[in-house]
Tab-separated table of N, CA, C and O in Angstrom:
chain	number	residue	atom	x	y	z
A	1	MET	N	137.134	186.581	1.138
A	1	MET	CA	138.561	186.814	1.133
A	1	MET	C	138.820	188.245	0.695
A	1	MET	O	138.497	188.640	-0.403
A	2	SER	N	139.414	188.979	1.566
A	2	SER	CA	139.677	190.390	1.299
A	2	SER	C	141.157	190.593	1.022
A	2	SER	O	142.009	190.014	1.671
A	3	SER	N	141.427	191.430	0.053
A	3	SER	CA	142.819	191.722	-0.275
A	3	SER	C	143.343	192.873	0.570
A	3	SER	O	144.503	193.244	0.461
A	4	GLY	N	142.480	193.473	1.392
A	4	GLY	CA	142.903	194.579	2.231
A	4	GLY	C	142.825	195.929	1.542
A	4	GLY	O	143.055	196.953	2.169
A	5	THR	N	142.514	195.944	0.254
A	5	THR	CA	142.478	197.221	-0.458
A	5	THR	C	141.219	198.016	-0.147
A	5	THR	O	141.190	199.220	-0.363
A	6	GLU	N	140.175	197.352	0.385
A	6	GLU	CA	138.927	198.052	0.669
A	6	GLU	C	139.127	199.158	1.694
A	6	GLU	O	138.462	200.180	1.654
A	7	SER	N	140.033	198.963	2.647
A	7	SER	CA	140.231	199.942	3.714
A	7	SER	C	141.321	200.967	3.385
A	7	SER	O	141.512	201.908	4.134
A	8	LYS	N	142.009	200.772	2.283
A	8	LYS	CA	143.064	201.710	1.904
A	8	LYS	C	142.482	202.902	1.172
A	8	LYS	O	141.511	202.783	0.429
A	9	THR	N	143.099	204.056	1.368
A	9	THR	CA	142.668	205.259	0.658
A	9	THR	C	143.106	205.183	-0.801
A	9	THR	O	144.000	204.403	-1.162
A	10	LEU	N	142.499	206.015	-1.615
A	10	LEU	CA	142.919	206.108	-3.011
A	10	LEU	C	144.400	206.470	-3.067
A	10	LEU	O	145.150	205.921	-3.877
A	11	TYR	N	144.830	207.364	-2.225
A	11	TYR	CA	146.235	207.772	-2.149
A	11	TYR	C	147.131	206.541	-1.987
A	11	TYR	O	148.116	206.374	-2.711
A	12	GLN	N	146.790	205.683	-1.062
A	12	GLN	CA	147.585	204.477	-0.815
A	12	GLN	C	147.517	203.515	-1.992
A	12	GLN	O	148.539	202.952	-2.397
A	13	ARG	N	146.327	203.324	-2.541
A	13	ARG	CA	146.163	202.379	-3.648
A	13	ARG	C	146.851	202.849	-4.923
A	13	ARG	O	147.294	202.042	-5.737
A	14	LEU	N	146.963	204.172	-5.102
A	14	LEU	CA	147.674	204.711	-6.264
A	14	LEU	C	149.180	204.481	-6.158
A	14	LEU	O	149.868	204.382	-7.164
A	15	GLY	N	149.675	204.429	-4.939
A	15	GLY	CA	151.112	204.291	-4.724
A	15	GLY	C	151.724	205.502	-4.047
A	15	GLY	O	152.940	205.641	-3.996
A	16	GLY	N	150.883	206.391	-3.547
A	16	GLY	CA	151.364	207.518	-2.758
A	16	GLY	C	151.724	208.754	-3.559
A	16	GLY	O	151.376	208.913	-4.740
A	17	TYR	N	152.448	209.612	-2.883
A	17	TYR	CA	152.780	210.944	-3.391
A	17	TYR	C	153.515	210.907	-4.723
A	17	TYR	O	153.187	211.662	-5.631
A	18	ASP	N	154.510	210.050	-4.833
A	18	ASP	CA	155.330	210.032	-6.052
A	18	ASP	C	154.514	209.698	-7.299
A	18	ASP	O	154.747	210.274	-8.363
A	19	VAL	N	153.550	208.796	-7.163
A	19	VAL	CA	152.718	208.447	-8.317
A	19	VAL	C	151.799	209.625	-8.659
A	19	VAL	O	151.671	209.995	-9.831
A	20	ILE	N	151.199	210.234	-7.658
A	20	ILE	CA	150.326	211.390	-7.915
A	20	ILE	C	151.127	212.505	-8.569
A	20	ILE	O	150.705	213.085	-9.575
A	21	ALA	N	152.309	212.805	-8.049
A	21	ALA	CA	153.151	213.855	-8.638
A	21	ALA	C	153.534	213.500	-10.066
A	21	ALA	O	153.524	214.359	-10.953
A	22	GLY	N	153.850	212.237	-10.311
A	22	GLY	CA	154.190	211.809	-11.663
A	22	GLY	C	153.031	211.951	-12.629
A	22	GLY	O	153.208	212.407	-13.767
A	23	VAL	N	151.839	211.586	-12.182
A	23	VAL	CA	150.645	211.716	-13.025
A	23	VAL	C	150.395	213.192	-13.341
A	23	VAL	O	150.129	213.551	-14.496
A	24	ILE	N	150.499	214.042	-12.348
A	24	ILE	CA	150.279	215.481	-12.565
A	24	ILE	C	151.341	216.043	-13.502
A	24	ILE	O	151.030	216.821	-14.416
A	25	ASP	N	152.586	215.662	-13.319
A	25	ASP	CA	153.649	216.138	-14.215
A	25	ASP	C	153.389	215.701	-15.655
A	25	ASP	O	153.566	216.485	-16.595
A	26	GLU	N	152.964	214.463	-15.828
A	26	GLU	CA	152.659	213.960	-17.171
A	26	GLU	C	151.461	214.707	-17.764
A	26	GLU	O	151.477	215.087	-18.935
A	27	LEU	N	150.440	214.920	-16.959
A	27	LEU	CA	149.265	215.673	-17.413
A	27	LEU	C	149.667	217.076	-17.859
A	27	LEU	O	149.303	217.519	-18.955
A	28	LEU	N	150.426	217.765	-17.033
A	28	LEU	CA	150.832	219.133	-17.367
A	28	LEU	C	151.714	219.162	-18.612
A	28	LEU	O	151.597	220.072	-19.433
A	29	SER	N	152.558	218.177	-18.776
A	29	SER	CA	153.395	218.090	-19.974
A	29	SER	C	152.527	217.948	-21.221
A	29	SER	O	152.773	218.597	-22.243
A	30	ARG	N	151.511	217.117	-21.134
A	30	ARG	CA	150.600	216.922	-22.269
A	30	ARG	C	149.818	218.202	-22.568
A	30	ARG	O	149.642	218.570	-23.728
A	31	LEU	N	149.347	218.871	-21.522
A	31	LEU	CA	148.606	220.121	-21.714
A	31	LEU	C	149.495	221.196	-22.339
A	31	LEU	O	149.075	221.908	-23.250
A	32	ARG	N	150.731	221.300	-21.863
A	32	ARG	CA	151.656	222.300	-22.407
A	32	ARG	C	152.017	222.016	-23.861
A	32	ARG	O	152.337	222.927	-24.610
A	33	GLY	N	151.952	220.763	-24.271
A	33	GLY	CA	152.269	220.393	-25.643
A	33	GLY	C	151.108	220.577	-26.609
A	33	GLY	O	151.269	220.398	-27.812
A	34	ASP	N	149.946	220.938	-26.087
A	34	ASP	CA	148.751	221.105	-26.911
A	34	ASP	C	148.516	222.595	-27.141
A	34	ASP	O	148.285	223.341	-26.190
A	35	PRO	N	148.561	223.042	-28.388
A	35	PRO	CA	148.388	224.464	-28.684
A	35	PRO	C	147.079	225.058	-28.158
A	35	PRO	O	147.007	226.248	-27.884
A	36	ARG	N	146.063	224.218	-27.995
A	36	ARG	CA	144.782	224.711	-27.467
A	36	ARG	C	144.909	225.263	-26.055
A	36	ARG	O	144.067	226.037	-25.604
A	37	PHE	N	145.958	224.860	-25.345
A	37	PHE	CA	146.117	225.267	-23.952
A	37	PHE	C	147.207	226.322	-23.762
A	37	PHE	O	147.501	226.712	-22.641
A	38	ALA	N	147.779	226.803	-24.853
A	38	ALA	CA	148.881	227.775	-24.766
A	38	ALA	C	148.475	229.037	-24.016
A	38	ALA	O	149.275	229.609	-23.273
A	39	ARG	N	147.241	229.451	-24.176
A	39	ARG	CA	146.799	230.695	-23.533
A	39	ARG	C	146.862	230.636	-22.010
A	39	ARG	O	146.976	231.665	-21.351
A	40	PHE	N	146.837	229.464	-21.429
A	40	PHE	CA	146.865	229.348	-19.975
A	40	PHE	C	148.259	229.554	-19.391
A	40	PHE	O	148.400	229.831	-18.208
A	41	GLY	N	149.286	229.430	-20.219
A	41	GLY	CA	150.649	229.599	-19.729
A	41	GLY	C	151.286	230.920	-20.093
A	41	GLY	O	152.337	231.271	-19.581
A	42	MET	N	150.625	231.650	-20.959
A	42	MET	CA	151.201	232.907	-21.443
A	42	MET	C	151.312	233.922	-20.305
A	42	MET	O	150.407	234.064	-19.489
A	43	GLY	N	152.456	234.611	-20.270
A	43	GLY	CA	152.647	235.674	-19.295
A	43	GLY	C	152.861	235.195	-17.869
A	43	GLY	O	152.756	235.980	-16.938
A	44	ARG	N	153.162	233.924	-17.710
A	44	ARG	CA	153.396	233.382	-16.365
A	44	ARG	C	154.856	232.972	-16.236
A	44	ARG	O	155.422	232.374	-17.131
A	45	SER	N	155.415	233.293	-15.094
A	45	SER	CA	156.809	232.956	-14.843
A	45	SER	C	156.967	231.462	-14.578
A	45	SER	O	155.992	230.754	-14.303
A	46	VAL	N	158.214	231.004	-14.639
A	46	VAL	CA	158.514	229.612	-14.305
A	46	VAL	C	158.052	229.327	-12.879
A	46	VAL	O	157.460	228.285	-12.593
A	47	ASP	N	158.297	230.271	-11.975
A	47	ASP	CA	157.881	230.102	-10.585
A	47	ASP	C	156.366	229.935	-10.472
A	47	ASP	O	155.886	229.099	-9.711
A	48	SER	N	155.612	230.712	-11.239
A	48	SER	CA	154.148	230.603	-11.207
A	48	SER	C	153.697	229.230	-11.705
A	48	SER	O	152.771	228.636	-11.145
A	49	HIS	N	154.345	228.733	-12.747
A	49	HIS	CA	154.022	227.388	-13.246
A	49	HIS	C	154.336	226.335	-12.191
A	49	HIS	O	153.548	225.403	-11.983
A	50	GLN	N	155.475	226.478	-11.523
A	50	GLN	CA	155.857	225.500	-10.506
A	50	GLN	C	154.910	225.546	-9.312
A	50	GLN	O	154.553	224.509	-8.746
A	51	ARG	N	154.479	226.735	-8.937
A	51	ARG	CA	153.527	226.868	-7.825
A	51	ARG	C	152.192	226.218	-8.193
A	51	ARG	O	151.603	225.497	-7.382
A	52	ALA	N	151.710	226.473	-9.398
A	52	ALA	CA	150.448	225.880	-9.836
A	52	ALA	C	150.551	224.353	-9.841
A	52	ALA	O	149.621	223.655	-9.416
A	53	ARG	N	151.674	223.844	-10.303
A	53	ARG	CA	151.898	222.391	-10.320
A	53	ARG	C	151.853	221.833	-8.904
A	53	ARG	O	151.203	220.831	-8.621
A	54	GLN	N	152.543	222.502	-7.970
A	54	GLN	CA	152.586	222.014	-6.591
A	54	GLN	C	151.209	222.063	-5.946
A	54	GLN	O	150.823	221.151	-5.210
A	55	LEU	N	150.462	223.117	-6.224
A	55	LEU	CA	149.107	223.205	-5.679
A	55	LEU	C	148.238	222.057	-6.187
A	55	LEU	O	147.475	221.462	-5.420
A	56	LEU	N	148.357	221.732	-7.466
A	56	LEU	CA	147.567	220.637	-8.027
A	56	LEU	C	147.983	219.291	-7.426
A	56	LEU	O	147.127	218.468	-7.084
A	57	VAL	N	149.274	219.082	-7.268
A	57	VAL	CA	149.742	217.840	-6.630
A	57	VAL	C	149.190	217.753	-5.212
A	57	VAL	O	148.636	216.723	-4.802
A	58	ASP	N	149.325	218.836	-4.442
A	58	ASP	CA	148.848	218.829	-3.055
A	58	ASP	C	147.340	218.622	-2.978
A	58	ASP	O	146.841	217.901	-2.118
A	59	GLN	N	146.612	219.258	-3.890
A	59	GLN	CA	145.163	219.117	-3.891
A	59	GLN	C	144.751	217.678	-4.176
A	59	GLN	O	143.917	217.110	-3.471
A	60	MET	N	145.327	217.087	-5.219
A	60	MET	CA	144.971	215.711	-5.560
A	60	MET	C	145.410	214.742	-4.463
A	60	MET	O	144.698	213.782	-4.158
A	61	CYS	N	146.546	214.981	-3.878
A	61	CYS	CA	147.028	214.158	-2.764
A	61	CYS	C	146.024	214.204	-1.611
A	61	CYS	O	145.619	213.168	-1.085
A	62	ALA	N	145.598	215.409	-1.243
A	62	ALA	CA	144.646	215.562	-0.140
A	62	ALA	C	143.292	214.937	-0.478
A	62	ALA	O	142.708	214.216	0.344
A	63	LEU	N	142.789	215.199	-1.692
A	63	LEU	CA	141.480	214.667	-2.088
A	63	LEU	C	141.488	213.145	-2.214
A	63	LEU	O	140.442	212.504	-2.101
A	64	ALA	N	142.660	212.566	-2.442
A	64	ALA	CA	142.790	211.106	-2.536
A	64	ALA	C	142.998	210.460	-1.168
A	64	ALA	O	143.179	209.252	-1.078
A	65	GLY	N	142.969	211.269	-0.114
A	65	GLY	CA	143.113	210.717	1.237
A	65	GLY	C	144.535	210.674	1.744
A	65	GLY	O	144.828	209.994	2.727
A	66	GLY	N	145.425	211.406	1.091
A	66	GLY	CA	146.819	211.437	1.509
A	66	GLY	C	147.080	212.493	2.574
A	66	GLY	O	146.176	213.216	2.983
A	67	PRO	N	148.344	212.594	2.986
A	67	PRO	CA	148.705	213.483	4.089
A	67	PRO	C	148.938	214.945	3.685
A	67	PRO	O	149.310	215.761	4.531
A	68	CYS	N	148.722	215.284	2.443
A	68	CYS	CA	148.998	216.637	1.964
A	68	CYS	C	147.926	217.621	2.432
A	68	CYS	O	146.793	217.244	2.701
A	69	VAL	N	148.323	218.886	2.459
A	69	VAL	CA	147.405	219.968	2.789
A	69	VAL	C	147.346	220.892	1.588
A	69	VAL	O	148.372	221.373	1.107
A	70	TYR	N	146.147	221.122	1.089
A	70	TYR	CA	145.940	222.017	-0.046
A	70	TYR	C	145.670	223.413	0.496
A	70	TYR	O	144.748	223.612	1.287
A	71	ILE	N	146.491	224.384	0.092
A	71	ILE	CA	146.344	225.743	0.593
A	71	ILE	C	145.875	226.711	-0.490
A	71	ILE	O	145.883	227.917	-0.295
A	72	GLY	N	145.460	226.172	-1.624
A	72	GLY	CA	145.015	227.005	-2.732
A	72	GLY	C	143.576	227.463	-2.580
A	72	GLY	O	142.881	227.111	-1.628
A	73	ARG	N	143.153	228.208	-3.555
A	73	ARG	CA	141.786	228.716	-3.579
A	73	ARG	C	140.824	227.621	-4.027
A	73	ARG	O	141.242	226.600	-4.571
A	74	ASP	N	139.536	227.871	-3.829
A	74	ASP	CA	138.535	226.921	-4.305
A	74	ASP	C	138.540	226.942	-5.838
A	74	ASP	O	139.035	227.886	-6.459
A	75	MET	N	137.988	225.914	-6.438
A	75	MET	CA	138.061	225.756	-7.898
A	75	MET	C	137.304	226.849	-8.645
A	75	MET	O	137.753	227.305	-9.693
A	76	LYS	N	136.175	227.277	-8.135
A	76	LYS	CA	135.409	228.319	-8.811
A	76	LYS	C	136.230	229.609	-8.874
A	76	LYS	O	136.352	230.221	-9.938
A	77	THR	N	136.810	230.012	-7.763
A	77	THR	CA	137.632	231.223	-7.721
A	77	THR	C	138.831	231.103	-8.637
A	77	THR	O	139.163	232.027	-9.377
A	78	SER	N	139.477	229.951	-8.634
A	78	SER	CA	140.687	229.743	-9.427
A	78	SER	C	140.438	229.751	-10.926
A	78	SER	O	141.338	230.081	-11.701
A	79	HIS	N	139.233	229.381	-11.350
A	79	HIS	CA	138.981	229.205	-12.777
A	79	HIS	C	138.022	230.214	-13.399
A	79	HIS	O	137.925	230.290	-14.623
A	80	THR	N	137.308	230.983	-12.573
A	80	THR	CA	136.368	231.969	-13.112
A	80	THR	C	137.115	232.987	-13.972
A	80	THR	O	138.153	233.514	-13.569
A	81	GLY	N	136.591	233.220	-15.150
A	81	GLY	CA	137.189	234.184	-16.062
A	81	GLY	C	138.158	233.590	-17.060
A	81	GLY	O	138.568	234.272	-18.001
A	82	LEU	N	138.517	232.335	-16.887
A	82	LEU	CA	139.437	231.698	-17.831
A	82	LEU	C	138.718	231.240	-19.098
A	82	LEU	O	139.355	230.968	-20.109
A	83	GLY	N	137.406	231.145	-19.038
A	83	GLY	CA	136.641	230.743	-20.218
A	83	GLY	C	136.941	229.333	-20.673
A	83	GLY	O	136.990	229.052	-21.870
A	84	ILE	N	137.143	228.433	-19.733
A	84	ILE	CA	137.451	227.047	-20.081
A	84	ILE	C	136.219	226.412	-20.716
A	84	ILE	O	135.126	226.453	-20.163
A	85	THR	N	136.425	225.841	-21.885
A	85	THR	CA	135.322	225.261	-22.652
A	85	THR	C	135.111	223.787	-22.318
A	85	THR	O	135.994	223.128	-21.739
A	86	GLU	N	133.974	223.296	-22.743
A	86	GLU	CA	133.671	221.871	-22.591
A	86	GLU	C	134.730	221.028	-23.313
A	86	GLU	O	135.189	220.012	-22.792
A	87	ALA	N	135.129	221.442	-24.509
A	87	ALA	CA	136.141	220.702	-25.280
A	87	ALA	C	137.481	220.690	-24.536
A	87	ALA	O	138.175	219.666	-24.524
A	88	GLU	N	137.848	221.804	-23.925
A	88	GLU	CA	139.097	221.848	-23.146
A	88	GLU	C	138.987	220.960	-21.913
A	88	GLU	O	139.942	220.263	-21.554
A	89	GLY	N	137.827	220.960	-21.290
A	89	GLY	CA	137.611	220.082	-20.139
A	89	GLY	C	137.715	218.618	-20.538
A	89	GLY	O	138.311	217.810	-19.827
A	90	GLN	N	137.162	218.282	-21.702
A	90	GLN	CA	137.232	216.909	-22.192
A	90	GLN	C	138.668	216.516	-22.533
A	90	GLN	O	139.103	215.413	-22.222
A	91	ALA	N	139.399	217.424	-23.156
A	91	ALA	CA	140.806	217.150	-23.476
A	91	ALA	C	141.605	216.922	-22.199
A	91	ALA	O	142.458	216.028	-22.129
A	92	ASN	N	141.327	217.709	-21.173
A	92	ASN	CA	142.006	217.532	-19.890
A	92	ASN	C	141.741	216.128	-19.338
A	92	ASN	O	142.665	215.471	-18.845
A	93	MET	N	140.500	215.666	-19.440
A	93	MET	CA	140.170	214.326	-18.952
A	93	MET	C	140.893	213.254	-19.764
A	93	MET	O	141.374	212.267	-19.202
A	94	GLU	N	140.983	213.449	-21.076
A	94	GLU	CA	141.698	212.494	-21.925
A	94	GLU	C	143.183	212.454	-21.571
A	94	GLU	O	143.779	211.372	-21.495
A	95	TYR	N	143.775	213.614	-21.352
A	95	TYR	CA	145.192	213.661	-20.977
A	95	TYR	C	145.417	213.067	-19.587
A	95	TYR	O	146.432	212.411	-19.343
A	96	THR	N	144.479	213.292	-18.689
A	96	THR	CA	144.597	212.708	-17.350
A	96	THR	C	144.505	211.192	-17.435
A	96	THR	O	145.283	210.481	-16.788
A	97	THR	N	143.584	210.698	-18.240
A	97	THR	CA	143.449	209.250	-18.436
A	97	THR	C	144.755	208.667	-18.979
A	97	THR	O	145.243	207.639	-18.476
A	98	ALA	N	145.328	209.309	-19.976
A	98	ALA	CA	146.583	208.827	-20.564
A	98	ALA	C	147.711	208.848	-19.536
A	98	ALA	O	148.538	207.928	-19.484
A	99	ALA	N	147.752	209.891	-18.712
A	99	ALA	CA	148.792	209.982	-17.678
A	99	ALA	C	148.637	208.858	-16.655
A	99	ALA	O	149.627	208.236	-16.249
A	100	LEU	N	147.414	208.583	-16.249
A	100	LEU	CA	147.161	207.490	-15.302
A	100	LEU	C	147.564	206.150	-15.906
A	100	LEU	O	148.177	205.312	-15.229
A	101	GLU	N	147.249	205.966	-17.172
A	101	GLU	CA	147.609	204.718	-17.848
A	101	GLU	C	149.117	204.577	-17.974
A	101	GLU	O	149.662	203.476	-17.825
A	102	LYS	N	149.814	205.676	-18.231
A	102	LYS	CA	151.278	205.633	-18.328
A	102	LYS	C	151.891	205.116	-17.026
A	102	LYS	O	152.911	204.425	-17.045
A	103	PHE	N	151.253	205.446	-15.895
A	103	PHE	CA	151.773	205.020	-14.600
A	103	PHE	C	151.172	203.704	-14.129
A	103	PHE	O	151.363	203.301	-12.983
A	104	GLY	N	150.435	203.030	-15.016
A	104	GLY	CA	149.909	201.706	-14.702
A	104	GLY	C	148.842	201.703	-13.627
A	104	GLY	O	148.679	200.703	-12.922
A	105	VAL	N	148.111	202.790	-13.503
A	105	VAL	CA	147.059	202.875	-12.501
A	105	VAL	C	145.909	201.957	-12.912
A	105	VAL	O	145.474	201.975	-14.064
A	106	GLY	N	145.449	201.163	-11.972
A	106	GLY	CA	144.383	200.201	-12.240
A	106	GLY	C	143.043	200.858	-12.521
A	106	GLY	O	142.847	202.050	-12.235
A	107	PRO	N	142.099	200.092	-13.074
A	107	PRO	CA	140.813	200.648	-13.484
A	107	PRO	C	140.017	201.305	-12.342
A	107	PRO	O	139.431	202.366	-12.527
A	108	ARG	N	139.993	200.681	-11.189
A	108	ARG	CA	139.238	201.236	-10.056
A	108	ARG	C	139.821	202.577	-9.621
A	108	ARG	O	139.100	203.558	-9.437
A	109	GLU	N	141.133	202.613	-9.467
A	109	GLU	CA	141.799	203.831	-9.023
A	109	GLU	C	141.712	204.920	-10.090
A	109	GLU	O	141.540	206.093	-9.785
A	110	LYS	N	141.827	204.512	-11.358
A	110	LYS	CA	141.715	205.472	-12.454
A	110	LYS	C	140.336	206.126	-12.427
A	110	LYS	O	140.217	207.349	-12.542
A	111	ALA	N	139.300	205.319	-12.257
A	111	ALA	CA	137.936	205.847	-12.219
A	111	ALA	C	137.742	206.802	-11.040
A	111	ALA	O	137.115	207.856	-11.174
A	112	GLU	N	138.308	206.460	-9.901
A	112	GLU	CA	138.181	207.325	-8.727
A	112	GLU	C	138.943	208.632	-8.913
A	112	GLU	O	138.451	209.705	-8.544
A	113	PHE	N	140.140	208.555	-9.465
A	113	PHE	CA	140.949	209.753	-9.714
A	113	PHE	C	140.224	210.677	-10.692
A	113	PHE	O	140.086	211.876	-10.442
A	114	LEU	N	139.736	210.114	-11.790
A	114	LEU	CA	138.991	210.902	-12.772
A	114	LEU	C	137.704	211.453	-12.159
A	114	LEU	O	137.263	212.560	-12.506
A	115	GLY	N	137.119	210.701	-11.244
A	115	GLY	CA	135.917	211.159	-10.552
A	115	GLY	C	136.153	212.417	-9.750
A	115	GLY	O	135.260	213.271	-9.632
A	116	ILE	N	137.347	212.561	-9.210
A	116	ILE	CA	137.688	213.791	-8.483
A	116	ILE	C	137.673	214.966	-9.448
A	116	ILE	O	137.109	216.020	-9.151
A	117	PHE	N	138.269	214.797	-10.620
A	117	PHE	CA	138.256	215.858	-11.627
A	117	PHE	C	136.810	216.179	-12.036
A	117	PHE	O	136.434	217.344	-12.139
A	118	GLN	N	136.015	215.130	-12.272
A	118	GLN	CA	134.627	215.317	-12.695
A	118	GLN	C	133.813	216.067	-11.649
A	118	GLN	O	132.944	216.872	-11.985
A	119	LYS	N	134.101	215.813	-10.384
A	119	LYS	CA	133.371	216.439	-9.285
A	119	LYS	C	133.427	217.967	-9.378
A	119	LYS	O	132.474	218.649	-9.021
A	120	TYR	N	134.540	218.491	-9.868
A	120	TYR	CA	134.743	219.938	-9.918
A	120	TYR	C	134.483	220.547	-11.297
A	120	TYR	O	134.670	221.748	-11.482
A	121	LYS	N	134.035	219.746	-12.226
A	121	LYS	CA	133.826	220.227	-13.597
A	121	LYS	C	132.934	221.463	-13.649
A	121	LYS	O	133.234	222.426	-14.349
A	122	GLY	N	131.858	221.464	-12.909
A	122	GLY	CA	130.924	222.581	-12.914
A	122	GLY	C	131.515	223.871	-12.392
A	122	GLY	O	131.011	224.961	-12.671
A	123	GLU	N	132.591	223.772	-11.623
A	123	GLU	CA	133.265	224.956	-11.090
A	123	GLU	C	134.420	225.410	-11.983
A	123	GLU	O	134.992	226.467	-11.747
A	124	ILE	N	134.750	224.606	-12.992
A	124	ILE	CA	135.902	224.887	-13.840
A	124	ILE	C	135.485	225.250	-15.263
A	124	ILE	O	135.933	226.244	-15.804
A	125	VAL	N	134.628	224.432	-15.861
A	125	VAL	CA	134.199	224.662	-17.248
A	125	VAL	C	133.147	225.762	-17.261
A	125	VAL	O	132.169	225.706	-16.531
A	126	GLU	N	133.381	226.783	-18.105
A	126	GLU	CA	132.475	227.921	-18.171
A	126	GLU	C	131.617	227.950	-19.419
A	126	GLU	O	130.522	228.481	-19.406
A	127	LYS	N	132.147	227.434	-20.530
A	127	LYS	CA	131.446	227.569	-21.814
A	127	LYS	C	131.204	226.222	-22.451
A	127	LYS	O	132.057	225.347	-22.386
A	128	ALA	N	130.052	226.114	-23.082
A	128	ALA	CA	129.751	224.861	-23.809
A	128	ALA	C	130.480	224.833	-25.124
A	128	ALA	O	130.951	225.784	-25.646
């Protein structure tokens, strides 16, 4: 007996664009509220923050099998020189987990969503 979820994309199982955008907004809100991440927002305009947010939403939407097109740079190019530490990478994963839980994302989908973040860890985290 199949529930039909096996053939659905992660995008569909999450609930589509609005859920992904909500999770990203919650994640970014948590990151902005953490003093450890203040250096990433310094000297950036509101427009730059909004563009970065939209790129992340589009990227996650596309990587989850949705209809979005990601037009940003690759992760290595985007993050080289930022000096993102292992601890910052771990905090990001914790905040992402909390954001997914806030939106009631199920365990399978949560693991897959976090797996996308993990896939790019080596291109983002620079320092142990």
